[in-house]
Amino acid sequence: MTSKLIQGYEVVIGFETHAQLSTQSKIFSRAATAFGAEPNTQACAVDLALPGTLPVMNRGAVERAIEFGLAVNATIAPRSIFARKNYFYPDLPKGYQISQFEIPVVQGGSVEFFLGEEKKSVRLVRAHLEEDAGKSLHEDFIGQSGIDLNRAGTPLLEIVTEPDMRGSEEAVAYAKELHKIVTWIGICDGNMQEGSFRCDANVSVRKPGQPLGTRREIKNLNSFKFMQQAIDYEIRWQIEQIEDGHAIQQATVLFDPDTGETRAMRTKEDAADYRYFPDPDLPPLVVAPEWVERVRGQMAELPRVMAARFVADYGLPEYDATTLTQSKSMAAYFEAAAQACGQPKLASNWVMGEVSRRLNAQDIGIDAAPVSPAQLAALIGRIADNTVSNSAARQVFDALWSREGSDVDAVIEAKGLKQMNDTGALEKIIDDIIAANPDNVAQFRAGKDKAFNALVGQAMKATKGKGNPQQVNDLLRKKLQG
Ligand code: ADP
Ligand code: MG
């Protein structure tokens, strides 16, 4: 594996991601999980940890964990255990968080993605179910802090990777791929501002060939932009420390977007600090193979599977297939266009090229694209049947995108973009060009290919760019050789 070094150091990153599972009710109670309610209106006796209450596992949360496991080719544990993770904090009324420790429900698996054109695979260690804590609200204007327990007991899936990533770009690409998977299969709404998808990045550096360095964990990265900035800052900071002769202390740090710096929050706890032990209130979670198969049967086609189908059915390169399956809506757009025009590779080029470029520039999703798959297919049809050249097609596309026109043929007509396919007319133009450029002709005959390109250029110019380039090429070569 190649990884680029920074000042002679190799970067090592592992991720822990908390994905909030999109259930209606909490993981161990019937209280609602909806975001944004008045504080403490969605916390029931179980969430408040009143004496005598008992947790009851939410089946929907388990199903979502199974779906995730299947989506990343993991093993679904037939029997997993809930444990108590003990710590004191005002927003944790029980004094412990119910989580999974030694035996998680999802084990192994991997996340695959492209970094540029390079294929990467990040191995997952595990994904376990746990409950979220409440929130402390610091109300500075009255100098008091309040506790909101609405979020207490919200189901989370914590997804942990091996330390497989070798740079900030790769880490962000992993996080985006993971975000795509959980939203594609619909187990998480992916809303990062609301905290539905939060990433902790464990970062260390080492000289190549050395054992793993000491890591610092950047907590709660809730935007891809901050994620990149935070990791880049952390890498520079760690290298500087080491170069100055200081050892890195294992720590938990926070990223401050205002200063662009990471700051130590606390020294890192060990598992032993949490005094994990199996929760006696919850029986082992048993997932029978039939349950797994039933869930598998209900799941929509996965991005990986869809990409493989695009390769097999449409003959697309793997890179195209992976890019087009970035979201369900982009995949659907491509498929509709490809099927309507019967030219999958052209459809792929257009969706990945012109369409994506404009969506990115305007920062809109493909659902809001002003050009429909049917319009794109009609345009591709006109390229394939030689009615328009590629460059003319881009002009047509511009007109469709800006809603200057909506019918492809009408736009071609109105703008006079029809390609010249008339051999007689082209021959006449080419004869004129040959007669007017004896120097280039002589150079071509002396074996200079550049001279040929110059003549093609002249001929295309004489057709005002409307000549069919292939035809111009062929005719010119025939005449010069004849
Ligand atoms: P903890 O139990 O303290 O959370 P884990 O062993 O579960 O520690 O690791 C947490 C995360 O840190 C994992 O994603 C793992 O890949 C990553 N990690 C472990 N060691 C390193 C390291 N030296 N550098 C970077 N990441 C690491
Ligand atoms: Mg951990």
Short mmCIF file of C-alpha atoms and ligand atoms in Angstrom, two decimals:
data_model
loop_
_atom_site.label_atom_id
_atom_site.label_comp_id
_atom_site.label_asym_id
_atom_site.label_seq_id
_atom_site.Cartn_x
_atom_site.Cartn_y
_atom_site.Cartn_z
CA MET A 1 0.00 0.00 0.00
CA THR A 2 1.32 3.41 -0.90
CA SER A 3 0.61 6.33 1.34
CA LYS A 4 2.07 9.73 0.93
CA LEU A 5 4.25 10.89 3.75
CA ILE A 6 3.98 14.26 5.42
CA GLN A 7 7.40 15.52 6.47
CA GLY A 8 8.53 11.88 6.52
CA TYR A 9 5.60 10.73 8.70
CA GLU A 10 2.85 8.29 7.84
CA VAL A 11 -0.64 9.22 9.05
CA VAL A 12 -2.87 6.55 10.64
CA ILE A 13 -6.58 7.13 11.20
CA GLY A 14 -9.40 5.01 12.61
CA PHE A 15 -13.03 6.14 12.91
CA GLU A 16 -15.80 5.66 15.43
CA THR A 17 -19.13 6.87 14.06
CA HIS A 18 -22.41 7.23 15.91
CA ALA A 19 -25.34 6.84 13.55
CA GLN A 20 -28.70 7.62 15.12
CA LEU A 21 -31.12 4.92 14.04
CA SER A 22 -34.34 6.19 12.51
CA THR A 23 -36.82 4.46 14.80
CA GLN A 24 -40.00 6.19 15.99
CA SER A 25 -39.36 5.27 19.59
CA LYS A 26 -36.32 4.88 21.80
CA ILE A 27 -34.09 1.85 22.08
CA PHE A 28 -35.40 0.67 25.46
CA SER A 29 -38.59 2.69 25.96
CA ARG A 30 -41.68 3.84 24.04
CA ALA A 31 -40.88 7.56 24.22
CA ALA A 32 -40.63 9.36 20.86
CA THR A 33 -37.27 10.15 19.25
CA ALA A 34 -38.36 13.15 17.12
CA PHE A 35 -35.86 16.03 17.04
CA GLY A 36 -36.57 19.50 18.34
CA ALA A 37 -39.33 18.98 20.91
CA GLU A 38 -39.62 21.08 24.10
CA PRO A 39 -37.02 19.89 26.64
CA ASN A 40 -38.03 16.84 28.68
CA THR A 41 -41.34 16.26 26.90
CA GLN A 42 -40.05 13.07 25.31
CA ALA A 43 -38.45 11.39 28.31
CA CYS A 44 -40.48 8.68 30.01
CA ALA A 45 -39.88 6.91 33.33
CA VAL A 46 -37.36 4.51 31.75
CA ASP A 47 -35.38 7.37 30.21
CA LEU A 48 -35.45 9.22 33.53
CA ALA A 49 -34.13 6.06 35.24
CA LEU A 50 -36.91 6.03 37.84
CA PRO A 51 -36.55 3.14 40.28
CA GLY A 52 -38.41 0.01 39.28
CA THR A 53 -38.37 0.63 35.54
CA LEU A 54 -36.91 -1.93 33.16
CA PRO A 55 -35.55 -1.59 29.61
CA VAL A 56 -37.26 -3.45 26.73
CA MET A 57 -35.32 -3.87 23.50
CA ASN A 58 -36.73 -2.10 20.44
CA ARG A 59 -36.98 -4.66 17.63
CA GLY A 60 -36.76 -1.95 14.96
CA ALA A 61 -33.36 -0.85 16.24
CA VAL A 62 -32.05 -4.42 15.99
CA GLU A 63 -33.43 -4.76 12.45
CA ARG A 64 -31.59 -1.62 11.41
CA ALA A 65 -28.36 -2.96 12.86
CA ILE A 66 -28.88 -6.18 10.88
CA GLU A 67 -29.50 -4.16 7.72
CA PHE A 68 -26.27 -2.29 8.27
CA GLY A 69 -24.36 -5.53 8.83
CA LEU A 70 -25.70 -6.97 5.59
CA ALA A 71 -24.87 -3.77 3.69
CA VAL A 72 -21.19 -3.95 4.70
CA ASN A 73 -20.78 -7.73 4.37
CA ALA A 74 -20.38 -8.22 8.11
CA THR A 75 -21.24 -11.15 10.33
CA ILE A 76 -24.46 -10.81 12.33
CA ALA A 77 -23.81 -12.28 15.77
CA PRO A 78 -26.43 -14.96 16.54
CA ARG A 79 -26.19 -13.90 20.19
CA SER A 80 -24.90 -10.58 21.48
CA ILE A 81 -24.78 -9.01 24.91
CA PHE A 82 -25.73 -5.63 26.38
CA ALA A 83 -23.37 -4.18 28.95
CA ARG A 84 -23.37 -1.28 31.37
CA LYS A 85 -20.76 1.37 30.73
CA ASN A 86 -20.49 3.22 34.02
CA TYR A 87 -19.66 6.88 34.32
CA PHE A 88 -21.09 9.90 36.07
CA TYR A 89 -22.48 12.83 34.14
CA PRO A 90 -25.55 14.99 34.81
CA ASP A 91 -27.16 14.05 31.48
CA LEU A 92 -26.92 10.32 32.30
CA PRO A 93 -29.52 9.69 35.02
CA LYS A 94 -28.90 5.95 35.36
CA GLY A 95 -25.19 6.52 36.01
CA TYR A 96 -24.40 4.10 33.21
CA GLN A 97 -25.01 3.84 29.49
CA ILE A 98 -26.39 0.61 28.05
CA SER A 99 -24.06 -0.41 25.24
CA GLN A 100 -22.50 -3.54 23.79
CA PHE A 101 -18.97 -4.36 24.80
CA GLU A 102 -17.48 -7.82 24.38
CA ILE A 103 -20.00 -9.27 21.94
CA PRO A 104 -21.49 -6.69 19.53
CA VAL A 105 -24.34 -7.51 17.16
CA VAL A 106 -22.38 -6.65 13.98
CA GLN A 107 -18.84 -7.97 13.57
CA GLY A 108 -16.30 -7.34 10.80
CA GLY A 109 -17.28 -6.17 7.33
CA SER A 110 -15.75 -3.45 5.20
CA VAL A 111 -16.52 -0.18 3.46
CA GLU A 112 -15.26 0.27 -0.09
CA PHE A 113 -14.95 3.51 -2.00
CA PHE A 114 -12.90 5.37 -4.56
CA LEU A 115 -10.38 8.02 -3.60
CA GLY A 116 -10.05 9.74 -6.94
CA GLU A 117 -9.62 6.74 -9.22
CA GLU A 118 -7.96 4.58 -6.56
CA LYS A 119 -10.08 1.93 -4.90
CA LYS A 120 -9.89 1.78 -1.11
CA SER A 121 -11.25 -0.65 1.42
CA VAL A 122 -11.54 0.15 5.12
CA ARG A 123 -12.11 -2.81 7.43
CA LEU A 124 -14.74 -2.52 10.13
CA VAL A 125 -14.09 -3.98 13.55
CA ARG A 126 -17.68 -3.91 14.72
CA ALA A 127 -20.95 -2.04 14.92
CA HIS A 128 -22.79 -2.13 18.22
CA LEU A 129 -26.11 -0.91 19.54
CA GLU A 130 -26.25 1.58 22.38
CA GLU A 131 -28.37 4.34 23.85
CA ASP A 132 -27.62 8.05 23.58
CA ALA A 133 -27.32 10.28 26.65
CA GLY A 134 -29.27 13.49 27.31
CA LYS A 135 -27.98 17.00 26.73
CA SER A 136 -26.75 19.72 29.03
CA LEU A 137 -28.04 23.15 28.06
CA HIS A 138 -25.85 25.96 29.33
CA GLU A 139 -28.11 28.95 29.69
CA ASP A 140 -25.55 31.67 30.14
CA PHE A 141 -28.13 34.44 30.35
CA ILE A 142 -29.39 33.12 33.68
CA GLY A 143 -26.07 31.62 34.69
CA GLN A 144 -27.53 28.13 34.99
CA SER A 145 -27.30 24.81 33.21
CA GLY A 146 -30.34 22.71 32.44
CA ILE A 147 -30.65 19.08 31.46
CA ASP A 148 -32.77 17.95 28.51
CA LEU A 149 -33.39 14.22 28.56
CA ASN A 150 -35.30 14.04 25.26
CA ARG A 151 -32.30 12.47 23.59
CA ALA A 152 -31.64 10.00 26.43
CA GLY A 153 -32.29 6.50 25.13
CA THR A 154 -32.21 7.40 21.45
CA PRO A 155 -30.89 4.35 19.57
CA LEU A 156 -27.36 4.60 18.19
CA LEU A 157 -25.25 2.30 16.10
CA GLU A 158 -21.57 2.87 16.83
CA ILE A 159 -19.49 1.81 13.83
CA VAL A 160 -15.78 1.24 14.50
CA THR A 161 -13.05 0.83 11.87
CA GLU A 162 -9.59 -0.67 11.97
CA PRO A 163 -6.86 2.02 11.81
CA ASP A 164 -6.77 1.59 8.01
CA MET A 165 -6.88 5.16 6.71
CA ARG A 166 -3.69 6.94 5.72
CA GLY A 167 -4.71 10.56 5.26
CA SER A 168 -7.42 13.16 5.82
CA GLU A 169 -8.82 12.88 2.28
CA GLU A 170 -9.17 9.14 2.65
CA ALA A 171 -10.83 9.59 6.05
CA VAL A 172 -13.36 12.06 4.66
CA ALA A 173 -14.02 9.78 1.67
CA TYR A 174 -14.67 6.91 4.10
CA ALA A 175 -17.05 9.04 6.18
CA LYS A 176 -18.93 10.11 3.05
CA GLU A 177 -19.23 6.52 1.89
CA LEU A 178 -20.48 5.39 5.30
CA HIS A 179 -22.97 8.27 5.29
CA LYS A 180 -24.13 7.15 1.85
CA ILE A 181 -24.64 3.57 3.03
CA VAL A 182 -26.68 4.40 6.14
CA THR A 183 -28.89 6.89 4.32
CA TRP A 184 -29.27 4.63 1.24
CA ILE A 185 -30.57 1.74 3.33
CA GLY A 186 -32.62 4.21 5.35
CA ILE A 187 -31.44 3.28 8.86
CA CYS A 188 -30.34 6.86 9.66
CA ASP A 189 -31.49 10.23 8.33
CA GLY A 190 -27.85 11.34 8.07
CA ASN A 191 -28.59 14.84 9.33
CA MET A 192 -25.19 15.96 10.60
CA GLN A 193 -26.31 19.35 11.99
CA GLU A 194 -28.87 17.65 14.19
CA GLY A 195 -26.25 15.14 15.31
CA SER A 196 -27.75 12.09 13.61
CA PHE A 197 -24.34 11.17 12.17
CA ARG A 198 -21.32 12.07 14.32
CA CYS A 199 -17.77 10.97 13.69
CA ASP A 200 -14.84 10.63 16.09
CA ALA A 201 -11.49 10.51 14.28
CA ASN A 202 -8.57 8.73 15.99
CA VAL A 203 -5.37 10.16 14.58
CA SER A 204 -1.73 9.19 15.04
CA VAL A 205 1.49 9.57 13.06
CA ARG A 206 4.59 7.38 12.79
CA LYS A 207 7.75 6.97 10.78
CA PRO A 208 7.15 4.30 8.07
CA GLY A 209 7.79 0.79 9.35
CA GLN A 210 7.42 1.80 13.01
CA PRO A 211 4.67 0.46 15.30
CA LEU A 212 1.48 2.54 15.63
CA GLY A 213 1.96 5.91 17.27
CA THR A 214 -0.08 7.19 20.22
CA ARG A 215 -3.44 8.47 19.04
CA ARG A 216 -5.58 11.44 19.93
CA GLU A 217 -9.31 11.20 19.34
CA ILE A 218 -11.11 14.19 17.79
CA LYS A 219 -14.70 14.04 19.04
CA ASN A 220 -18.02 14.82 17.41
CA LEU A 221 -17.08 15.98 13.93
CA ASN A 222 -20.41 16.99 12.47
CA SER A 223 -19.51 18.30 9.03
CA PHE A 224 -17.24 16.92 6.33
CA LYS A 225 -15.53 20.28 5.98
CA PHE A 226 -14.62 20.50 9.67
CA MET A 227 -13.58 16.86 9.60
CA GLN A 228 -10.95 17.57 6.97
CA GLN A 229 -9.76 20.75 8.71
CA ALA A 230 -9.61 19.12 12.13
CA ILE A 231 -7.64 16.09 10.96
CA ASP A 232 -5.21 18.22 8.94
CA TYR A 233 -4.60 20.47 11.93
CA GLU A 234 -4.16 17.49 14.25
CA ILE A 235 -1.61 15.85 11.91
CA ARG A 236 0.47 19.02 11.69
CA TRP A 237 0.25 19.52 15.47
CA GLN A 238 1.37 15.95 16.26
CA ILE A 239 4.32 16.08 13.85
CA GLU A 240 5.39 19.41 15.32
CA GLN A 241 5.24 18.00 18.86
CA ILE A 242 7.30 14.96 17.94
CA GLU A 243 9.82 17.03 15.99
CA ASP A 244 10.17 19.26 19.06
CA GLY A 245 10.99 16.20 21.13
CA HIS A 246 7.64 15.84 22.96
CA ALA A 247 5.77 12.54 23.25
CA ILE A 248 2.09 12.49 22.26
CA GLN A 249 -0.24 11.89 25.21
CA GLN A 250 -3.33 9.84 24.46
CA ALA A 251 -6.21 12.30 24.74
CA THR A 252 -9.68 13.25 23.65
CA VAL A 253 -9.75 16.57 21.81
CA LEU A 254 -12.36 18.92 20.40
CA PHE A 255 -12.14 20.89 17.17
CA ASP A 256 -12.93 24.58 17.37
CA PRO A 257 -14.14 25.78 13.95
CA ASP A 258 -13.53 29.40 14.94
CA THR A 259 -9.81 28.96 15.53
CA GLY A 260 -9.35 25.93 13.25
CA GLU A 261 -7.51 24.18 16.09
CA THR A 262 -7.99 21.06 18.15
CA ARG A 263 -7.87 21.35 21.95
CA ALA A 264 -7.45 18.65 24.58
CA MET A 265 -10.69 18.06 26.47
CA ARG A 266 -9.60 15.27 28.82
CA THR A 267 -7.03 12.53 28.99
CA LYS A 268 -8.43 9.37 27.53
CA GLU A 269 -10.25 6.84 29.73
CA ASP A 270 -9.48 3.15 29.45
CA ALA A 271 -12.14 0.49 29.14
CA ALA A 272 -11.30 -0.44 32.76
CA ASP A 273 -12.40 3.04 33.91
CA TYR A 274 -15.93 2.25 32.74
CA ARG A 275 -16.26 -0.97 34.77
CA TYR A 276 -18.19 -2.68 31.99
CA PHE A 277 -20.34 -5.62 32.99
CA PRO A 278 -23.29 -7.43 31.37
CA ASP A 279 -26.59 -5.68 32.07
CA PRO A 280 -28.65 -8.03 34.23
CA ASP A 281 -31.87 -6.30 33.13
CA LEU A 282 -31.50 -7.36 29.48
CA PRO A 283 -31.34 -10.92 28.19
CA PRO A 284 -28.84 -11.75 25.42
CA LEU A 285 -29.95 -10.45 22.04
CA VAL A 286 -30.67 -13.52 19.91
CA VAL A 287 -30.86 -13.05 16.14
CA ALA A 288 -31.98 -16.25 14.40
CA PRO A 289 -30.74 -16.88 10.82
CA GLU A 290 -34.37 -16.69 9.61
CA TRP A 291 -34.61 -13.16 10.96
CA VAL A 292 -31.46 -12.17 9.08
CA GLU A 293 -32.82 -13.69 5.87
CA ARG A 294 -36.16 -11.96 6.30
CA VAL A 295 -34.39 -8.61 6.70
CA ARG A 296 -32.19 -9.35 3.68
CA GLY A 297 -35.31 -10.03 1.64
CA GLN A 298 -36.85 -6.68 2.58
CA MET A 299 -33.80 -4.62 1.69
CA ALA A 300 -33.60 -2.53 -1.46
CA GLU A 301 -30.70 -3.10 -3.85
CA LEU A 302 -27.47 -1.99 -2.17
CA PRO A 303 -25.15 0.55 -3.80
CA ARG A 304 -22.43 -2.10 -4.22
CA VAL A 305 -24.84 -4.54 -5.85
CA MET A 306 -26.33 -1.85 -8.05
CA ALA A 307 -22.84 -0.78 -9.15
CA ALA A 308 -21.98 -4.38 -10.07
CA ARG A 309 -25.20 -4.56 -12.07
CA PHE A 310 -24.31 -1.34 -13.93
CA VAL A 311 -21.01 -2.96 -14.90
CA ALA A 312 -22.65 -6.23 -15.98
CA ASP A 313 -25.77 -4.87 -17.69
CA TYR A 314 -24.54 -1.61 -19.16
CA GLY A 315 -20.87 -2.42 -19.69
CA LEU A 316 -19.78 0.57 -17.60
CA PRO A 317 -16.30 0.81 -16.08
CA GLU A 318 -16.29 0.16 -12.33
CA TYR A 319 -15.36 3.78 -11.66
CA ASP A 320 -18.45 5.05 -13.51
CA ALA A 321 -20.70 2.53 -11.79
CA THR A 322 -19.44 3.52 -8.35
CA THR A 323 -19.73 7.23 -9.03
CA LEU A 324 -23.26 6.90 -10.39
CA THR A 325 -24.38 5.01 -7.29
CA GLN A 326 -23.38 7.86 -4.97
CA SER A 327 -27.05 8.36 -4.27
CA LYS A 328 -30.25 6.56 -5.14
CA SER A 329 -31.54 9.56 -7.04
CA MET A 330 -28.41 9.87 -9.18
CA ALA A 331 -28.51 6.15 -9.98
CA ALA A 332 -32.19 6.41 -10.92
CA TYR A 333 -31.51 9.45 -13.12
CA PHE A 334 -28.71 7.63 -14.94
CA GLU A 335 -30.75 4.48 -15.45
CA ALA A 336 -33.73 6.37 -16.82
CA ALA A 337 -31.52 8.26 -19.29
CA ALA A 338 -29.52 5.17 -20.30
CA GLN A 339 -32.61 3.10 -20.94
CA ALA A 340 -34.34 5.84 -22.89
CA CYS A 341 -31.40 6.44 -25.26
CA GLY A 342 -29.85 2.96 -25.34
CA GLN A 343 -26.36 4.50 -24.98
CA PRO A 344 -25.29 3.75 -21.38
CA LYS A 345 -21.68 4.91 -21.67
CA LEU A 346 -22.73 8.22 -23.22
CA ALA A 347 -25.41 8.63 -20.56
CA SER A 348 -22.81 7.92 -17.86
CA ASN A 349 -20.37 10.45 -19.33
CA TRP A 350 -23.05 13.12 -19.37
CA VAL A 351 -24.36 12.45 -15.88
CA MET A 352 -20.86 12.31 -14.38
CA GLY A 353 -19.70 15.26 -16.49
CA GLU A 354 -22.01 18.10 -17.52
CA VAL A 355 -24.88 17.22 -15.18
CA SER A 356 -22.74 16.76 -12.04
CA ARG A 357 -20.65 19.84 -12.80
CA ARG A 358 -23.72 22.05 -12.88
CA LEU A 359 -25.29 20.44 -9.81
CA ASN A 360 -22.08 21.05 -7.86
CA ALA A 361 -21.73 24.60 -9.11
CA GLN A 362 -25.28 25.40 -8.01
CA ASP A 363 -25.07 23.18 -4.93
CA ILE A 364 -28.32 21.40 -5.72
CA GLY A 365 -29.29 17.73 -5.77
CA ILE A 366 -30.07 15.82 -8.93
CA ASP A 367 -33.78 15.83 -8.03
CA ALA A 368 -33.69 19.57 -8.72
CA ALA A 369 -31.88 19.26 -12.08
CA PRO A 370 -33.68 21.38 -14.69
CA VAL A 371 -32.85 18.80 -17.40
CA SER A 372 -34.85 15.58 -17.08
CA PRO A 373 -33.43 12.12 -17.90
CA ALA A 374 -35.77 12.04 -20.92
CA GLN A 375 -34.38 15.32 -22.26
CA LEU A 376 -30.82 14.14 -21.73
CA ALA A 377 -31.64 10.88 -23.50
CA ALA A 378 -33.10 12.80 -26.46
CA LEU A 379 -29.93 14.88 -26.68
CA ILE A 380 -27.69 11.80 -26.52
CA GLY A 381 -29.81 10.28 -29.29
CA ARG A 382 -28.99 13.29 -31.46
CA ILE A 383 -25.27 12.87 -30.80
CA ALA A 384 -25.43 9.16 -31.58
CA ASP A 385 -27.26 9.69 -34.88
CA ASN A 386 -24.79 12.41 -35.89
CA THR A 387 -27.33 15.24 -35.86
CA VAL A 388 -25.09 17.30 -33.56
CA SER A 389 -21.43 17.24 -32.60
CA ASN A 390 -20.36 16.96 -28.97
CA SER A 391 -19.60 20.64 -28.71
CA ALA A 392 -22.93 21.60 -30.26
CA ALA A 393 -24.62 19.17 -27.85
CA ARG A 394 -23.12 21.07 -24.94
CA GLN A 395 -24.71 24.25 -26.27
CA VAL A 396 -28.05 22.48 -26.50
CA PHE A 397 -27.58 21.22 -22.95
CA ASP A 398 -26.87 24.77 -21.76
CA ALA A 399 -30.11 25.95 -23.31
CA LEU A 400 -32.07 23.12 -21.67
CA TRP A 401 -30.42 23.73 -18.30
CA SER A 402 -31.20 27.44 -18.35
CA ARG A 403 -34.74 26.56 -19.49
CA GLU A 404 -34.23 28.64 -22.61
CA GLY A 405 -35.79 25.71 -24.43
CA SER A 406 -37.22 22.35 -23.51
CA ASP A 407 -37.41 20.37 -26.74
CA VAL A 408 -34.03 19.10 -27.95
CA ASP A 409 -34.84 19.17 -31.66
CA ALA A 410 -36.41 22.61 -31.41
CA VAL A 411 -33.29 23.97 -29.68
CA ILE A 412 -31.00 22.42 -32.33
CA GLU A 413 -33.16 23.99 -35.04
CA ALA A 414 -33.43 27.41 -33.40
CA LYS A 415 -29.70 27.65 -32.78
CA GLY A 416 -28.72 26.23 -36.17
CA LEU A 417 -26.57 23.57 -34.54
CA LYS A 418 -27.28 20.75 -36.97
CA GLN A 419 -24.11 18.98 -37.95
CA MET A 420 -23.12 19.02 -41.66
CA ASN A 421 -23.23 15.41 -42.77
CA ASP A 422 -23.67 16.25 -46.44
CA THR A 423 -20.66 14.66 -48.14
CA GLY A 424 -20.98 16.80 -51.28
CA ALA A 425 -20.89 20.08 -49.34
CA LEU A 426 -18.05 18.90 -47.13
CA GLU A 427 -16.02 17.77 -50.14
CA LYS A 428 -16.35 21.19 -51.69
CA ILE A 429 -15.10 22.88 -48.51
CA ILE A 430 -12.20 20.45 -48.25
CA ASP A 431 -11.19 21.01 -51.88
CA ASP A 432 -11.06 24.74 -51.17
CA ILE A 433 -8.96 24.23 -48.04
CA ILE A 434 -6.48 21.99 -49.89
CA ALA A 435 -6.16 24.52 -52.68
CA ALA A 436 -5.64 27.41 -50.26
CA ASN A 437 -3.02 25.67 -48.09
CA PRO A 438 -0.32 24.21 -50.36
CA ASP A 439 2.31 24.49 -47.58
CA ASN A 440 0.37 22.33 -45.14
CA VAL A 441 -0.41 19.84 -47.87
CA ALA A 442 3.29 19.54 -48.77
CA GLN A 443 4.23 19.13 -45.11
CA PHE A 444 1.60 16.41 -44.63
CA ARG A 445 2.94 14.55 -47.65
CA ALA A 446 6.41 14.86 -46.12
CA GLY A 447 5.04 12.93 -43.10
CA LYS A 448 4.12 15.73 -40.69
CA ASP A 449 0.90 14.82 -38.83
CA LYS A 450 0.62 18.27 -37.32
CA ALA A 451 0.01 19.66 -40.78
CA PHE A 452 -2.94 17.32 -41.14
CA ASN A 453 -4.47 18.54 -37.89
CA ALA A 454 -4.05 22.11 -39.08
CA LEU A 455 -6.00 21.29 -42.23
CA VAL A 456 -8.77 19.59 -40.21
CA GLY A 457 -8.94 22.68 -38.04
CA GLN A 458 -9.27 24.93 -41.08
CA ALA A 459 -11.99 22.75 -42.58
CA MET A 460 -13.95 22.63 -39.30
CA LYS A 461 -13.69 26.39 -39.06
CA ALA A 462 -15.01 26.73 -42.61
CA THR A 463 -18.07 24.68 -41.54
CA LYS A 464 -18.52 27.00 -38.55
CA GLY A 465 -17.90 24.00 -36.30
CA LYS A 466 -20.85 22.13 -37.72
CA GLY A 467 -18.93 19.67 -39.88
CA ASN A 468 -19.03 16.08 -38.68
CA PRO A 469 -15.42 15.81 -37.40
CA GLN A 470 -15.06 12.14 -38.29
CA GLN A 471 -16.35 12.73 -41.80
CA VAL A 472 -14.10 15.77 -42.27
CA ASN A 473 -11.15 13.69 -41.14
CA ASP A 474 -11.94 10.80 -43.44
CA LEU A 475 -12.65 12.93 -46.50
CA LEU A 476 -9.52 15.02 -46.03
CA ARG A 477 -7.29 11.98 -45.65
CA LYS A 478 -8.82 10.33 -48.70
CA LYS A 479 -8.31 13.42 -50.83
CA LEU A 480 -4.73 14.01 -49.68
CA GLN A 481 -3.76 10.40 -50.27
CA GLY A 482 -5.70 10.05 -53.53
P1 ADP B 1 -10.97 2.45 22.61
O1 ADP B 1 -11.40 1.17 23.23
O2 ADP B 1 -10.09 3.28 23.45
O3 ADP B 1 -12.09 3.21 22.00
P2 ADP B 1 -10.29 1.05 20.24
O4 ADP B 1 -9.24 0.00 20.20
O5 ADP B 1 -11.71 0.66 20.22
O6 ADP B 1 -10.00 2.02 21.43
O7 ADP B 1 -10.02 1.99 19.01
C1 ADP B 1 -10.81 3.07 18.76
C2 ADP B 1 -10.53 3.57 17.35
O8 ADP B 1 -9.21 4.05 17.28
C3 ADP B 1 -10.63 2.50 16.28
O9 ADP B 1 -11.28 3.07 15.16
C4 ADP B 1 -9.20 2.18 15.95
O10 ADP B 1 -9.06 1.78 14.61
C5 ADP B 1 -8.52 3.49 16.18
N1 ADP B 1 -7.11 3.38 16.54
C6 ADP B 1 -6.57 2.53 17.45
N2 ADP B 1 -5.25 2.76 17.55
C7 ADP B 1 -4.95 3.78 16.71
C8 ADP B 1 -3.75 4.48 16.38
N3 ADP B 1 -2.60 4.19 16.95
N4 ADP B 1 -3.82 5.48 15.48
C9 ADP B 1 -5.00 5.80 14.91
N5 ADP B 1 -6.14 5.17 15.17
C10 ADP B 1 -6.13 4.17 16.07
MG MG B 2 -13.91 2.27 21.21
#
